[in-house]
């Protein structure tokens, strides 16, 4: 499997990237870590005319701790977050989810924003972004810079709100809040495979905000009551996701995973302190 | 840099410590460039979509799948392949341990696994078995069932920690 031919541009600034996107629109693809794009190019599932490489754009390779959120630029690799000692304090949910993403060899190159742009329904980073109520920042040459809530950004299987001339310049993860316990769990055929069901949880004294990946055509998060009402609420959530049978698992098994894993994740004793 | 689709662009990179040049189209995968243009046939190409790990090389010291990189992206980078491991026809400690523990049968996946191990053991010098297995989850081996590989990696980690490795190699260079 070899990619169809395309023009390659190694951009050196964000402005150049935006200009190229303005010029080529849908005919262009952004090459960041390449861990999804390169596979689809090799399989000729996508055949862009122009590939815009942003790996050497320094201004897109930044992580900023702003008031209230952690901003992760378009060229930041997953391993840069894994190596960030403060992450367990800043965005503990993400710190717990990162080891579940692919393998260390793919996290070495794969980017955070690339995973968001690809919008695989079972991907961990979009799930965390939706569950935490984060956002996606989109920029274009002529249009207005806009910040889209994650829940609106993901629109379905590999489908997002990004317009052809827009670049995802950064994603924003809300910082940890006091009194919230962050938990992550997933079931896959083998560790590192695509999740059959992935769960991200923000647990507070008055409720559980649970995000589910791998079942619906996008990550979905909902606040559930604790105590006696929880099983019924989990059951309703499980049925609402429109699970489908596929070669990996039946819809019934996926619903059961949402109920059972969800209950366990919410009710397991609190960990002393994450890492 | 702008490389038109049908044109072969000049690429310069450092391969296993040597500066090398080549010309190729933008769409050429790094693994194919290393094999066909630079002769580094230790790079094995398996699935070509990032699943099997056979083509793993070090890019600036970091284990990466060379089928998921374009050759043009490697311009100016440092690439290390399995050819970098042996010195003067003597296999390094990791390769010797793979041989001792029957950590390969057909050997197709081995060069990629070895390159992952190089970075892994730098990052995690004293791994436990679970960590080694987690690292190996990025590779498919259909011959061994991974048991021999795990043993070999753990042994080398232990040897390097106690500093025995070099001594053994110099005493018994043929004990493989």
Coordinates of C-alpha atoms in Angstrom, one line a residue:
Chain A
X1 CA 0.0 0.0 0.0
X2 CA 1.6 3.2 -1.2
X3 CA 0.1 6.7 -1.0
X4 CA -1.1 8.4 -4.2
X5 CA 1.1 11.3 -5.1
X6 CA 0.7 14.7 -3.5
X7 CA 2.6 18.0 -3.1
X8 CA 4.4 18.3 0.2
X9 CA 4.9 21.6 2.0
X10 CA 6.9 21.9 5.2
X11 CA 5.4 25.0 6.8
X12 CA 7.6 27.1 9.0
X13 CA 4.9 29.4 10.6
X14 CA 1.3 29.3 11.6
X15 CA 0.6 32.0 9.1
X16 CA 2.0 29.9 6.3
X17 CA -0.2 27.0 7.3
X18 CA -3.3 29.2 7.3
X19 CA -2.4 30.7 3.9
X20 CA -2.0 27.2 2.4
X21 CA -5.3 26.1 3.9
X22 CA -6.9 29.2 2.5
X23 CA -5.5 28.4 -0.9
X24 CA -6.2 24.6 -1.0
X25 CA -9.1 24.0 1.4
X26 CA -10.5 20.5 1.1
X27 CA -7.6 19.5 -1.2
X28 CA -5.2 19.9 1.7
X29 CA -4.5 17.7 4.7
X30 CA -2.5 18.8 7.8
X31 CA 0.3 16.4 8.7
X32 CA 1.1 16.5 12.4
X33 CA 2.1 13.2 14.1
X34 CA 0.9 11.2 11.1
X35 CA -0.3 8.3 13.3
X36 CA -3.7 8.3 11.6
X37 CA -3.2 10.4 8.5
X38 CA -0.2 8.4 7.2
X39 CA -2.1 5.1 7.5
X40 CA -5.1 6.5 5.6
X41 CA -2.7 8.0 3.0
X42 CA -1.0 4.6 2.6
X43 CA -4.3 2.9 2.2
X44 CA -5.4 5.6 -0.2
X45 CA -8.5 6.2 1.9
X46 CA -7.6 9.9 1.6
X47 CA -5.9 11.3 -1.5
X48 CA -5.2 15.0 -0.9
X49 CA -3.5 17.2 -3.5
X50 CA -1.4 18.9 -0.8
X51 CA 0.0 17.7 2.5
X52 CA 1.0 20.5 4.9
X53 CA 3.6 19.4 7.4
X54 CA 3.3 21.3 10.7
X55 CA 6.0 19.3 12.6
X56 CA 8.5 22.2 12.5
X57 CA 6.2 25.0 13.3
X58 CA 7.5 26.1 16.7
X59 CA 4.6 28.3 17.6
X60 CA 2.2 25.4 17.3
X61 CA 4.4 23.3 19.6
X62 CA 3.4 24.9 22.9
X63 CA 1.7 23.8 26.1
X64 CA 0.3 26.7 28.2
X65 CA -1.2 26.7 31.6
X66 CA -3.7 29.5 31.5
X67 CA -6.1 30.5 34.1
X68 CA -8.7 27.7 34.1
X69 CA -7.3 25.5 31.3
X70 CA -4.3 23.8 29.8
X71 CA -3.9 24.8 26.1
X72 CA -2.2 22.2 23.9
X73 CA -0.9 23.4 20.5
X74 CA -1.4 21.6 17.2
X75 CA 2.1 20.1 17.0
X76 CA 2.4 18.9 20.6
X77 CA 3.0 15.2 20.8
X78 CA 1.2 12.9 23.2
X79 CA 4.6 11.9 24.7
X80 CA 5.2 15.6 25.7
X81 CA 2.2 15.4 27.9
X82 CA 3.2 12.0 29.3
X83 CA 6.6 13.5 30.2
X84 CA 5.0 16.6 31.8
X85 CA 5.3 16.0 35.6
X86 CA 2.6 18.7 36.4
X87 CA 0.0 17.0 34.2
X88 CA -1.3 14.7 37.0
X89 CA -2.1 17.9 39.0
X90 CA -3.3 20.0 36.1
X91 CA -5.5 17.6 34.1
X92 CA -5.5 14.3 36.1
X93 CA -8.1 12.7 33.8
X94 CA -5.8 13.2 30.8
X95 CA -2.8 11.9 32.7
X96 CA -4.7 8.7 33.5
X97 CA -6.0 8.3 29.9
X98 CA -2.7 8.8 28.1
X99 CA -1.2 5.4 28.8
X100 CA -4.3 3.9 27.1
X101 CA -3.6 5.6 23.8
X102 CA -2.1 3.3 21.3
X103 CA 1.5 2.3 22.3
X104 CA 4.5 4.2 23.4
X105 CA 5.9 4.0 19.9
X106 CA 2.8 5.8 18.5
X107 CA 2.5 8.3 21.4
X108 CA 6.1 9.3 20.5
X109 CA 4.8 10.9 17.4
X110 CA 1.1 11.1 17.7
X111 CA -0.3 14.6 18.6
X112 CA -3.1 15.6 20.9
X113 CA -4.8 17.9 18.3
X114 CA -4.3 15.2 15.6
X115 CA -6.4 12.8 17.6
X116 CA -9.1 15.5 18.0
X117 CA -9.0 16.3 14.3
X118 CA -9.3 12.6 13.4
X119 CA -12.4 12.2 15.7
X120 CA -12.3 8.4 16.0
X121 CA -15.3 7.5 18.2
X122 CA -13.2 5.3 20.4
X123 CA -10.2 7.7 20.8
X124 CA -9.3 8.6 24.4
X125 CA -8.3 12.3 23.9
X126 CA -11.7 13.4 22.4
X127 CA -13.4 11.5 25.2
X128 CA -11.5 13.3 27.9
X129 CA -12.0 16.7 26.1
X130 CA -15.8 16.1 26.0
X131 CA -16.1 14.8 29.5
X132 CA -14.1 17.7 31.0
X133 CA -16.1 20.2 28.9
X134 CA -13.0 21.4 27.0
X135 CA -12.9 23.3 23.7
X136 CA -11.3 23.4 20.3
X137 CA -9.7 26.6 18.9
X138 CA -10.0 27.0 15.2
X139 CA -8.2 29.5 13.1
X140 CA -8.4 30.5 9.4
X141 CA -6.7 33.3 7.3
X142 CA -9.8 35.3 6.6
X143 CA -12.4 34.0 9.1
X144 CA -12.7 34.8 12.8
X145 CA -10.8 32.7 15.3
X146 CA -13.4 30.6 17.1
X147 CA -13.5 28.4 20.2
X148 CA -15.9 25.5 19.9
X149 CA -17.1 23.5 22.9
X150 CA -15.9 19.9 22.5
X151 CA -19.5 18.5 22.7
X152 CA -20.4 20.5 19.6
X153 CA -17.1 20.0 17.8
X154 CA -17.5 16.2 17.4
X155 CA -20.4 15.6 15.0
X156 CA -20.1 11.9 14.2
X157 CA -17.7 9.2 12.9
X158 CA -14.5 11.0 11.8
X159 CA -16.7 14.1 11.4
X160 CA -16.1 17.4 13.1
X161 CA -17.1 21.1 13.0
X162 CA -13.8 22.1 11.4
X163 CA -14.3 23.9 8.1
X164 CA -11.9 23.1 5.2
X165 CA -9.9 26.3 5.5
X166 CA -9.5 26.0 9.3
X167 CA -6.7 24.8 11.4
X168 CA -7.1 23.3 14.9
X169 CA -4.5 25.6 16.4
X170 CA -5.0 24.3 20.0
X171 CA -7.3 22.4 22.3
X172 CA -8.1 23.5 25.8
X173 CA -8.5 21.1 28.8
X174 CA -10.2 22.6 31.9
X175 CA -7.8 22.3 34.9
X176 CA -8.6 20.0 37.8
X177 CA -11.2 21.2 40.3
X178 CA -11.1 20.6 44.0
X179 CA -13.4 17.9 45.3
X180 CA -13.5 16.0 42.0
X181 CA -12.0 12.6 41.6
X182 CA -10.9 11.8 38.0
X183 CA -11.0 8.2 36.8
X184 CA -10.4 6.4 33.5
X185 CA -11.1 2.9 32.4
X186 CA -11.3 1.0 29.1
X187 CA -11.8 -2.4 27.6
X188 CA -10.1 -3.4 24.4
X189 CA -9.2 -6.8 22.9
X190 CA -5.6 -6.1 23.7
X191 CA -4.0 -3.1 25.5
X192 CA -3.5 -0.4 22.9
X193 CA -6.2 -1.6 20.5
X194 CA -9.2 0.5 19.8
X195 CA -11.5 0.7 22.8
X196 CA -14.7 -1.4 22.7
X197 CA -15.8 0.9 25.5
X198 CA -13.8 3.7 27.2
X199 CA -15.0 5.5 30.2
X200 CA -13.9 8.9 31.6
X201 CA -15.3 10.0 34.9
X202 CA -15.4 13.2 37.0
X203 CA -16.8 12.1 40.3
X204 CA -18.1 14.7 42.8
X205 CA -20.0 14.3 46.0
X206 CA -23.3 15.2 44.3
X207 CA -23.0 13.3 41.1
X208 CA -20.9 11.5 38.5
X209 CA -20.2 13.1 35.2
X210 CA -19.5 10.1 32.9
X211 CA -18.1 10.2 29.4
X212 CA -18.4 7.1 27.1
X213 CA -16.3 6.4 24.1
X214 CA -16.4 3.6 21.6
X215 CA -20.1 3.1 21.6
X216 CA -21.9 6.0 19.9
X217 CA -20.5 7.7 16.8
X218 CA -18.8 10.3 19.0
X219 CA -17.9 10.6 22.7
X220 CA -20.9 11.4 24.9
X221 CA -20.9 12.7 28.5
X222 CA -23.8 12.8 30.9
X223 CA -24.2 13.6 34.6
X224 CA -25.6 10.6 36.6
X225 CA -27.1 10.5 40.1
X226 CA -25.3 8.5 42.7
X227 CA -26.7 5.8 45.0
X228 CA -29.8 3.7 44.3
X229 CA -30.7 5.6 41.2
X230 CA -27.4 4.9 39.5
X231 CA -28.1 1.5 37.9
X232 CA -31.2 2.7 36.2
X233 CA -29.5 5.9 35.0
X234 CA -26.5 3.9 33.6
X235 CA -29.0 1.6 31.8
X236 CA -30.7 4.5 30.2
X237 CA -27.4 6.0 29.2
X238 CA -26.2 2.6 27.8
X239 CA -29.4 2.4 25.6
X240 CA -29.2 6.0 24.5
X241 CA -25.9 5.5 22.7
X242 CA -27.2 3.6 19.7
X243 CA -24.6 0.8 20.1
X244 CA -24.2 -1.4 17.0
X245 CA -22.9 -4.9 16.4
X246 CA -19.6 -5.2 14.7
X247 CA -16.8 -7.7 14.2
X248 CA -15.3 -6.8 17.6
X249 CA -18.3 -6.9 19.9
X250 CA -22.1 -7.0 19.9
X251 CA -24.2 -4.0 20.8
X252 CA -25.6 -5.9 23.8
X253 CA -22.0 -6.5 25.1
X254 CA -21.1 -2.9 24.7
X255 CA -24.3 -1.8 26.6
X256 CA -23.4 -4.3 29.3
X257 CA -19.9 -2.9 29.5
X258 CA -21.3 0.6 30.0
X259 CA -23.5 -0.5 32.8
X260 CA -21.0 -2.8 34.6
X261 CA -17.8 -0.9 34.1
X262 CA -19.6 2.4 34.7
X263 CA -21.0 1.1 38.0
X264 CA -17.6 -0.2 39.1
X265 CA -15.7 2.9 38.1
X266 CA -18.1 5.2 40.0
X267 CA -18.3 3.0 43.1
X268 CA -14.8 1.8 43.5
X269 CA -13.1 3.2 46.6
X270 CA -11.4 6.6 46.1
X271 CA -7.7 6.3 45.4
X272 CA -5.5 8.0 47.9
X273 CA -4.1 10.4 45.3
X274 CA -3.6 10.0 41.6
X275 CA 0.0 9.1 41.0
Chain B
X1 CA 10.2 23.6 1.8
X2 CA 7.9 22.9 -1.1
X3 CA 8.2 19.5 -2.8
X4 CA 6.0 19.0 -5.9
X5 CA 4.3 15.7 -6.2
X6 CA 6.2 14.2 -9.2
X7 CA 9.5 15.7 -8.4
X8 CA 12.3 13.9 -6.4
X9 CA 13.5 16.2 -3.7
X10 CA 16.9 16.1 -2.1
X11 CA 17.0 14.6 1.4
X12 CA 20.0 14.7 3.7
X13 CA 19.9 12.8 7.0
X14 CA 22.2 11.1 9.5
X15 CA 21.8 7.3 9.2
X16 CA 23.5 5.3 11.9
X17 CA 26.1 8.1 12.4
X18 CA 26.8 8.7 8.8
X19 CA 25.6 11.6 6.6
X20 CA 23.6 10.2 3.7
X21 CA 21.8 11.8 0.7
X22 CA 19.0 10.7 -1.5
X23 CA 16.3 11.9 -3.8
X24 CA 12.7 10.8 -3.6
X25 CA 9.1 11.8 -4.1
X26 CA 7.0 13.4 -1.3
X27 CA 4.8 10.3 -1.0
X28 CA 7.7 7.9 -0.3
X29 CA 7.5 6.4 3.2
X30 CA 10.6 6.7 5.3
X31 CA 10.9 2.9 5.6
X32 CA 11.0 2.5 1.8
X33 CA 13.5 5.3 1.4
X34 CA 15.8 3.7 4.1
X35 CA 15.6 0.3 2.4
X36 CA 15.6 1.1 -1.3
X37 CA 17.6 4.3 -1.5
X38 CA 20.0 4.0 1.4
X39 CA 20.3 0.2 1.6
X40 CA 19.3 -0.1 5.3
X41 CA 17.4 -3.4 4.6
X42 CA 17.3 -4.2 8.4
X43 CA 14.2 -2.0 8.3
X44 CA 11.4 -4.5 7.7
X45 CA 8.2 -3.3 6.2
X46 CA 5.1 -5.3 7.5
X47 CA 1.7 -3.8 7.5
X48 CA 2.4 -0.3 6.2
X49 CA -0.3 1.3 8.4
X50 CA 1.3 1.5 11.8
X51 CA 0.0 -1.6 13.4
X52 CA 2.7 -4.3 13.4
X53 CA 5.8 -2.3 14.5
X54 CA 8.2 -4.2 12.3
X55 CA 9.5 -0.9 10.7
X56 CA 10.3 0.8 14.0
X57 CA 13.5 3.0 13.9
X58 CA 14.8 5.8 16.1
X59 CA 14.1 9.3 14.8
X60 CA 16.3 11.7 16.8
X61 CA 16.5 8.9 19.4
X62 CA 12.8 8.3 19.6
X63 CA 11.2 5.0 18.6
X64 CA 8.9 5.6 15.7
X65 CA 7.1 3.7 13.0
X66 CA 8.9 4.5 9.8
X67 CA 5.9 3.6 7.6
X68 CA 4.0 6.5 9.3
X69 CA 6.6 9.0 8.3
X70 CA 7.4 10.5 4.9
X71 CA 11.0 10.3 3.8
X72 CA 11.0 14.1 3.3
X73 CA 10.1 14.6 6.9
X74 CA 13.4 12.9 7.9
X75 CA 15.4 15.6 6.2
X76 CA 17.9 16.9 8.7
X77 CA 17.0 14.3 11.3
X78 CA 19.1 11.5 12.9
X79 CA 17.9 8.0 12.0
X80 CA 19.1 4.9 13.7
X81 CA 18.2 1.4 12.4
X82 CA 19.1 -2.1 13.6
X83 CA 22.3 -1.8 11.6
X84 CA 23.6 0.6 14.3
X85 CA 23.6 -2.0 17.1
X86 CA 26.4 -4.4 16.3
X87 CA 30.0 -3.2 16.6
X88 CA 32.8 -4.8 14.5
X89 CA 30.5 -7.8 13.7
X90 CA 29.8 -8.4 17.4
X91 CA 26.2 -8.2 18.3
X92 CA 25.3 -5.9 21.2
X93 CA 24.1 -7.2 24.5
X94 CA 20.4 -6.9 23.5
X95 CA 20.9 -8.9 20.3
X96 CA 23.0 -11.5 22.1
X97 CA 20.3 -11.9 24.7
X98 CA 17.6 -12.3 22.0
X99 CA 19.7 -15.1 20.5
X100 CA 20.2 -16.8 23.9
X101 CA 16.6 -16.7 24.9
X102 CA 15.2 -17.7 21.5
X103 CA 13.4 -14.4 21.3
X104 CA 13.0 -14.8 17.6
X105 CA 12.2 -17.4 15.1
X106 CA 11.7 -16.0 11.6
X107 CA 13.1 -12.7 12.8
X108 CA 11.0 -10.5 10.6
X109 CA 9.7 -8.4 13.5
X110 CA 12.9 -8.5 15.5
X111 CA 14.7 -5.4 14.1
X112 CA 11.8 -3.2 15.0
X113 CA 11.5 -4.7 18.5
X114 CA 15.2 -4.2 19.1
X115 CA 14.9 -0.5 18.2
X116 CA 12.0 0.0 20.5
X117 CA 14.0 -1.7 23.3
X118 CA 16.9 0.7 22.7
X119 CA 14.7 3.7 23.6
X120 CA 12.6 1.9 26.2
X121 CA 15.6 0.8 28.2
X122 CA 16.9 4.4 28.2
X123 CA 13.6 5.7 29.5
X124 CA 12.9 2.7 31.8
X125 CA 16.3 1.3 32.9
X126 CA 14.8 -1.1 35.5
X127 CA 11.5 -2.3 34.0
X128 CA 9.3 -5.0 35.5
X129 CA 7.7 -7.6 33.3
X130 CA 4.4 -5.7 32.9
X131 CA 6.3 -2.7 31.6
X132 CA 8.2 -4.8 29.1
X133 CA 5.0 -6.4 27.9
X134 CA 3.3 -3.0 27.6
X135 CA 6.2 -1.8 25.5
X136 CA 5.9 -5.0 23.3
X137 CA 2.2 -4.4 22.8
X138 CA 3.4 -2.0 20.0
X139 CA 4.8 -4.9 18.1
X140 CA 3.4 -8.1 16.5
X141 CA 5.4 -11.3 16.7
X142 CA 3.7 -14.4 15.3
X143 CA 6.5 -16.9 16.2
X144 CA 7.6 -16.5 19.8
X145 CA 4.6 -15.8 21.9
X146 CA 6.8 -13.0 23.3
X147 CA 8.0 -15.0 26.3
X148 CA 11.6 -15.2 25.1
X149 CA 11.6 -11.5 24.2
X150 CA 10.4 -10.6 27.7
X151 CA 13.2 -12.7 29.3
X152 CA 15.8 -11.2 27.0
X153 CA 14.8 -7.6 27.7
X154 CA 14.6 -8.2 31.5
X155 CA 18.0 -9.9 31.5
X156 CA 19.7 -7.1 29.6
X157 CA 18.1 -4.5 31.9
X158 CA 19.5 -6.4 34.9
X159 CA 22.9 -6.8 33.4
X160 CA 23.2 -3.2 32.5
X161 CA 22.2 -2.2 36.0
X162 CA 24.8 -4.4 37.6
X163 CA 27.4 -3.4 34.9
X164 CA 28.1 -7.0 34.0
X165 CA 27.1 -6.6 30.4
X166 CA 30.2 -5.3 29.0
X167 CA 32.4 -7.7 30.9
X168 CA 30.5 -10.7 29.6
X169 CA 30.7 -9.5 26.1
X170 CA 34.4 -9.0 26.2
X171 CA 35.0 -12.4 27.9
X172 CA 32.7 -14.4 25.7
X173 CA 32.2 -12.6 22.4
X174 CA 31.1 -15.9 20.7
X175 CA 28.8 -17.1 23.5
X176 CA 25.7 -16.5 21.5

